[in-house]
Amino acid sequence: MAVVERVSHTVAVMYMGRIVEIGPRRAVFENPQHAYTRSLMAAVPVADPRRRQLREDLGFKPIPSPIFPAGFEPGPSVYDLVGPGHRVLRGAD
């Protein structure tokens, strides 16, 4: 995550092959809107455990299997604008 934060201007977060959040680096890192993005940010290791902020429920519940069942066709991706250039997948939380 540190490399992404330092070298990227725009960040896209994907879950199961779909972009669930996209936006300017600062907006996504400082104000993650999608539950999966929040869980990724919470998983970043912190050198000093006293500085780690624990959150009980980030709202993201992983699915039992990451493989789509046969015949599954995901619906169209519709995004909500949550800030300048910052979009999050609608209805994915």
Tab-separated table of N, CA and C in Angstrom:
chain	number	residue	atom	x	y	z
A	1	MET	N	0.814	-1.183	0.000
A	1	MET	CA	0.000	0.000	0.000
A	1	MET	C	0.868	1.261	0.000
A	2	ALA	N	2.010	1.206	0.670
A	2	ALA	CA	2.873	2.383	0.714
A	2	ALA	C	3.367	2.745	-0.680
A	3	VAL	N	3.698	1.742	-1.486
A	3	VAL	CA	4.162	2.006	-2.850
A	3	VAL	C	3.035	2.622	-3.674
A	4	VAL	N	1.849	2.065	-3.573
A	4	VAL	CA	0.693	2.604	-4.304
A	4	VAL	C	0.466	4.054	-3.908
A	5	GLU	N	0.547	4.326	-2.615
A	5	GLU	CA	0.319	5.686	-2.131
A	5	GLU	C	1.365	6.664	-2.664
A	6	ARG	N	2.600	6.200	-2.834
A	6	ARG	CA	3.670	7.106	-3.257
A	6	ARG	C	3.755	7.319	-4.758
A	7	VAL	N	3.367	6.330	-5.558
A	7	VAL	CA	3.592	6.445	-7.001
A	7	VAL	C	2.323	6.676	-7.819
A	8	SER	N	1.161	6.631	-7.186
A	8	SER	CA	-0.087	6.732	-7.948
A	8	SER	C	-0.767	8.077	-7.756
A	9	HIS	N	-1.394	8.535	-8.816
A	9	HIS	CA	-2.238	9.726	-8.737
A	9	HIS	C	-3.693	9.314	-8.576
A	10	THR	N	-4.058	8.221	-9.242
A	10	THR	CA	-5.407	7.668	-9.173
A	10	THR	C	-5.301	6.227	-8.704
A	11	VAL	N	-6.208	5.826	-7.810
A	11	VAL	CA	-6.200	4.480	-7.250
A	11	VAL	C	-7.535	3.811	-7.548
A	12	ALA	N	-7.477	2.558	-7.996
A	12	ALA	CA	-8.681	1.751	-8.191
A	12	ALA	C	-8.555	0.512	-7.315
A	13	VAL	N	-9.613	0.195	-6.590
A	13	VAL	CA	-9.650	-0.993	-5.743
A	13	VAL	C	-10.573	-2.001	-6.409
A	14	MET	N	-10.040	-3.206	-6.633
A	14	MET	CA	-10.838	-4.252	-7.284
A	14	MET	C	-11.150	-5.364	-6.297
A	15	TYR	N	-12.350	-5.914	-6.435
A	15	TYR	CA	-12.755	-7.093	-5.682
A	15	TYR	C	-13.453	-8.034	-6.652
A	16	MET	N	-12.938	-9.242	-6.776
A	16	MET	CA	-13.486	-10.253	-7.670
A	16	MET	C	-13.635	-9.745	-9.102
A	17	GLY	N	-12.623	-9.044	-9.577
A	17	GLY	CA	-12.601	-8.611	-10.965
A	17	GLY	C	-13.388	-7.362	-11.278
A	18	ARG	N	-13.969	-6.724	-10.283
A	18	ARG	CA	-14.739	-5.495	-10.504
A	18	ARG	C	-14.139	-4.363	-9.688
A	19	ILE	N	-14.094	-3.195	-10.286
A	19	ILE	CA	-13.645	-2.017	-9.548
A	19	ILE	C	-14.763	-1.636	-8.588
A	20	VAL	N	-14.436	-1.589	-7.297
A	20	VAL	CA	-15.437	-1.216	-6.301
A	20	VAL	C	-15.251	0.219	-5.825
A	21	GLU	N	-14.071	0.792	-6.072
A	21	GLU	CA	-13.829	2.188	-5.702
A	21	GLU	C	-12.680	2.710	-6.544
A	22	ILE	N	-12.819	3.930	-7.016
A	22	ILE	CA	-11.768	4.554	-7.824
A	22	ILE	C	-11.780	6.048	-7.547
A	23	GLY	N	-10.586	6.624	-7.480
A	23	GLY	CA	-10.520	8.061	-7.258
A	23	GLY	C	-9.100	8.532	-7.058
A	24	PRO	N	-8.950	9.832	-6.793
A	24	PRO	CA	-7.628	10.373	-6.507
A	24	PRO	C	-7.028	9.659	-5.293
A	25	ARG	N	-5.743	9.442	-5.333
A	25	ARG	CA	-5.037	8.721	-4.268
A	25	ARG	C	-5.424	9.226	-2.880
A	26	ARG	N	-5.356	10.501	-2.677
A	26	ARG	CA	-5.626	11.059	-1.351
A	26	ARG	C	-7.056	10.768	-0.896
A	27	ALA	N	-8.028	10.915	-1.808
A	27	ALA	CA	-9.433	10.673	-1.450
A	27	ALA	C	-9.662	9.224	-1.044
A	28	VAL	N	-9.097	8.296	-1.798
A	28	VAL	CA	-9.307	6.875	-1.499
A	28	VAL	C	-8.588	6.476	-0.212
A	29	PHE	N	-7.365	6.961	-0.001
A	29	PHE	CA	-6.608	6.579	1.189
A	29	PHE	C	-7.132	7.257	2.448
A	30	GLU	N	-7.567	8.502	2.349
A	30	GLU	CA	-8.009	9.227	3.542
A	30	GLU	C	-9.488	9.051	3.839
A	31	ASN	N	-10.290	8.697	2.828
A	31	ASN	CA	-11.727	8.574	3.028
A	31	ASN	C	-12.282	7.386	2.237
A	32	PRO	N	-11.837	6.159	2.553
A	32	PRO	CA	-12.338	4.999	1.816
A	32	PRO	C	-13.831	4.825	2.062
A	33	GLN	N	-14.585	4.624	0.983
A	33	GLN	CA	-16.034	4.533	1.083
A	33	GLN	C	-16.555	3.103	1.031
A	34	HIS	N	-15.907	2.236	0.287
A	34	HIS	CA	-16.384	0.864	0.147
A	34	HIS	C	-15.844	0.016	1.299
A	35	ALA	N	-16.655	-0.915	1.777
A	35	ALA	CA	-16.257	-1.758	2.909
A	35	ALA	C	-14.988	-2.556	2.606
A	36	TYR	N	-14.815	-3.020	1.373
A	36	TYR	CA	-13.615	-3.783	1.028
A	36	TYR	C	-12.377	-2.882	1.077
A	37	THR	N	-12.494	-1.653	0.604
A	37	THR	CA	-11.373	-0.710	0.676
A	37	THR	C	-11.007	-0.456	2.133
A	38	ARG	N	-12.012	-0.258	2.982
A	38	ARG	CA	-11.746	-0.040	4.410
A	38	ARG	C	-11.048	-1.248	5.029
A	39	SER	N	-11.457	-2.458	4.635
A	39	SER	CA	-10.811	-3.647	5.201
A	39	SER	C	-9.368	-3.778	4.715
A	40	LEU	N	-9.093	-3.395	3.465
A	40	LEU	CA	-7.710	-3.402	2.973
A	40	LEU	C	-6.850	-2.427	3.769
A	41	MET	N	-7.374	-1.227	4.006
A	41	MET	CA	-6.615	-0.221	4.755
A	41	MET	C	-6.349	-0.697	6.186
A	42	ALA	N	-7.314	-1.377	6.783
A	42	ALA	CA	-7.148	-1.867	8.153
A	42	ALA	C	-6.139	-3.008	8.226
A	43	ALA	N	-5.893	-3.689	7.113
A	43	ALA	CA	-4.975	-4.829	7.095
A	43	ALA	C	-3.515	-4.421	6.928
A	44	VAL	N	-3.251	-3.159	6.648
A	44	VAL	CA	-1.872	-2.697	6.466
A	44	VAL	C	-1.143	-2.789	7.803
A	45	PRO	N	0.004	-3.492	7.846
A	45	PRO	CA	0.723	-3.632	9.112
A	45	PRO	C	1.277	-2.299	9.601
A	46	VAL	N	1.279	-2.138	10.909
A	46	VAL	CA	1.813	-0.941	11.555
A	46	VAL	C	2.972	-1.392	12.434
A	47	ALA	N	4.120	-0.724	12.297
A	47	ALA	CA	5.323	-1.131	13.027
A	47	ALA	C	5.124	-1.082	14.541
A	48	ASP	N	4.468	-0.053	15.030
A	48	ASP	CA	4.235	0.099	16.464
A	48	ASP	C	2.794	-0.305	16.763
A	49	PRO	N	2.570	-1.451	17.425
A	49	PRO	CA	1.201	-1.920	17.669
A	49	PRO	C	0.356	-0.942	18.478
A	50	ARG	N	0.986	-0.059	19.247
A	50	ARG	CA	0.216	0.922	20.022
A	50	ARG	C	-0.433	1.959	19.120
A	51	ARG	N	0.097	2.118	17.888
A	51	ARG	CA	-0.457	3.097	16.951
A	51	ARG	C	-1.569	2.510	16.085
A	52	ARG	N	-1.713	1.186	16.114
A	52	ARG	CA	-2.723	0.535	15.273
A	52	ARG	C	-4.115	0.858	15.798
A	53	GLN	N	-4.977	1.281	14.891
A	53	GLN	CA	-6.355	1.588	15.249
A	53	GLN	C	-7.211	0.380	14.912
A	54	LEU	N	-7.848	-0.189	15.908
A	54	LEU	CA	-8.693	-1.351	15.684
A	54	LEU	C	-10.138	-0.910	15.498
A	55	ARG	N	-10.748	-1.461	14.479
A	55	ARG	CA	-12.162	-1.196	14.230
A	55	ARG	C	-12.863	-2.536	14.284
A	56	GLU	N	-13.931	-2.595	15.049
A	56	GLU	CA	-14.604	-3.880	15.234
A	56	GLU	C	-15.261	-4.391	13.963
A	57	ASP	N	-16.089	-3.588	13.327
A	57	ASP	CA	-16.808	-4.050	12.142
A	57	ASP	C	-16.608	-3.051	11.018
A	58	LEU	N	-15.955	-3.488	9.957
A	58	LEU	CA	-15.704	-2.621	8.812
A	58	LEU	C	-16.801	-2.745	7.767
A	59	GLY	N	-17.754	-3.635	7.988
A	59	GLY	CA	-18.873	-3.777	7.064
A	59	GLY	C	-18.620	-4.701	5.896
A	60	PHE	N	-17.430	-5.260	5.796
A	60	PHE	CA	-17.132	-6.146	4.667
A	60	PHE	C	-17.197	-7.587	5.124
A	61	LYS	N	-18.027	-8.354	4.470
A	61	LYS	CA	-18.150	-9.778	4.759
A	61	LYS	C	-17.741	-10.541	3.504
A	62	PRO	N	-16.588	-11.234	3.527
A	62	PRO	CA	-16.158	-11.947	2.326
A	62	PRO	C	-17.147	-13.048	1.956
A	63	ILE	N	-17.254	-13.304	0.677
A	63	ILE	CA	-18.149	-14.358	0.221
A	63	ILE	C	-17.497	-15.708	0.468
A	64	PRO	N	-18.287	-16.795	0.572
A	64	PRO	CA	-17.715	-18.105	0.861
A	64	PRO	C	-16.716	-18.590	-0.186
A	65	SER	N	-16.942	-18.289	-1.456
A	65	SER	CA	-16.044	-18.734	-2.517
A	65	SER	C	-15.820	-17.591	-3.489
A	66	PRO	N	-14.574	-17.334	-3.879
A	66	PRO	CA	-14.324	-16.247	-4.819
A	66	PRO	C	-14.626	-16.610	-6.268
A	67	ILE	N	-15.098	-17.834	-6.526
A	67	ILE	CA	-15.376	-18.245	-7.897
A	67	ILE	C	-16.861	-18.089	-8.179
A	68	PHE	N	-17.188	-17.399	-9.253
A	68	PHE	CA	-18.594	-17.249	-9.635
A	68	PHE	C	-19.162	-18.604	-10.042
A	69	PRO	N	-20.385	-18.929	-9.637
A	69	PRO	CA	-20.991	-20.184	-10.093
A	69	PRO	C	-21.243	-20.158	-11.598
A	70	ALA	N	-21.335	-21.344	-12.186
A	70	ALA	CA	-21.564	-21.451	-13.632
A	70	ALA	C	-22.828	-20.693	-14.015
A	71	GLY	N	-22.751	-19.945	-15.091
A	71	GLY	CA	-23.898	-19.196	-15.583
A	71	GLY	C	-24.091	-17.843	-14.931
A	72	PHE	N	-23.262	-17.501	-13.942
A	72	PHE	CA	-23.422	-16.217	-13.269
A	72	PHE	C	-22.960	-15.087	-14.174
A	73	GLU	N	-23.774	-14.088	-14.308
A	73	GLU	CA	-23.425	-12.887	-15.067
A	73	GLU	C	-23.612	-11.685	-14.151
A	74	PRO	N	-22.533	-11.008	-13.775
A	74	PRO	CA	-22.702	-9.829	-12.916
A	74	PRO	C	-23.443	-8.730	-13.658
A	75	GLY	N	-24.205	-7.952	-12.907
A	75	GLY	CA	-24.927	-6.828	-13.495
A	75	GLY	C	-23.970	-5.717	-13.880
A	76	PRO	N	-24.499	-4.687	-14.516
A	76	PRO	CA	-23.639	-3.570	-14.912
A	76	PRO	C	-23.105	-2.832	-13.685
A	77	SER	N	-21.913	-2.314	-13.814
A	77	SER	CA	-21.309	-1.549	-12.729
A	77	SER	C	-21.835	-0.122	-12.772
A	78	VAL	N	-22.450	0.303	-11.666
A	78	VAL	CA	-22.961	1.667	-11.536
A	78	VAL	C	-22.255	2.283	-10.338
A	79	TYR	N	-21.682	3.458	-10.533
A	79	TYR	CA	-20.889	4.093	-9.490
A	79	TYR	C	-21.540	5.379	-9.013
A	80	ASP	N	-21.404	5.654	-7.708
A	80	ASP	CA	-21.846	6.915	-7.123
A	80	ASP	C	-20.626	7.812	-6.956
A	81	LEU	N	-20.786	9.087	-7.259
A	81	LEU	CA	-19.725	10.069	-7.073
A	81	LEU	C	-19.756	10.512	-5.612
A	82	VAL	N	-18.645	10.298	-4.875
A	82	VAL	CA	-18.595	10.651	-3.460
A	82	VAL	C	-17.639	11.809	-3.187
A	83	GLY	N	-16.959	12.267	-4.208
A	83	GLY	CA	-16.031	13.384	-4.101
A	83	GLY	C	-15.492	13.675	-5.484
A	84	PRO	N	-14.720	14.741	-5.644
A	84	PRO	CA	-14.186	15.067	-6.961
A	84	PRO	C	-13.359	13.915	-7.539
A	85	GLY	N	-13.874	13.260	-8.555
A	85	GLY	CA	-13.192	12.149	-9.192
A	85	GLY	C	-13.189	10.859	-8.389
A	86	HIS	N	-13.871	10.822	-7.245
A	86	HIS	CA	-13.882	9.670	-6.329
A	86	HIS	C	-15.230	8.969	-6.466
A	87	ARG	N	-15.189	7.708	-6.954
A	87	ARG	CA	-16.414	6.949	-7.189
A	87	ARG	C	-16.365	5.627	-6.438
A	88	VAL	N	-17.561	5.162	-6.030
A	88	VAL	CA	-17.675	3.880	-5.334
A	88	VAL	C	-18.821	3.093	-5.963
A	89	LEU	N	-18.632	1.777	-6.078
A	89	LEU	CA	-19.632	0.911	-6.685
A	89	LEU	C	-20.927	0.980	-5.889
A	90	ARG	N	-22.033	1.236	-6.565
A	90	ARG	CA	-23.333	1.368	-5.915
A	90	ARG	C	-23.847	0.005	-5.454
A	91	GLY	N	-24.392	-0.023	-4.240
A	91	GLY	CA	-25.053	-1.214	-3.729
A	91	GLY	C	-24.154	-2.383	-3.418
A	92	ALA	N	-22.862	-2.171	-3.310
A	92	ALA	CA	-21.943	-3.285	-3.073
A	92	ALA	C	-21.693	-3.523	-1.590
A	93	ASP	N	-22.092	-2.603	-0.728
A	93	ASP	CA	-21.863	-2.784	0.721
A	93	ASP	C	-22.916	-3.660	1.330
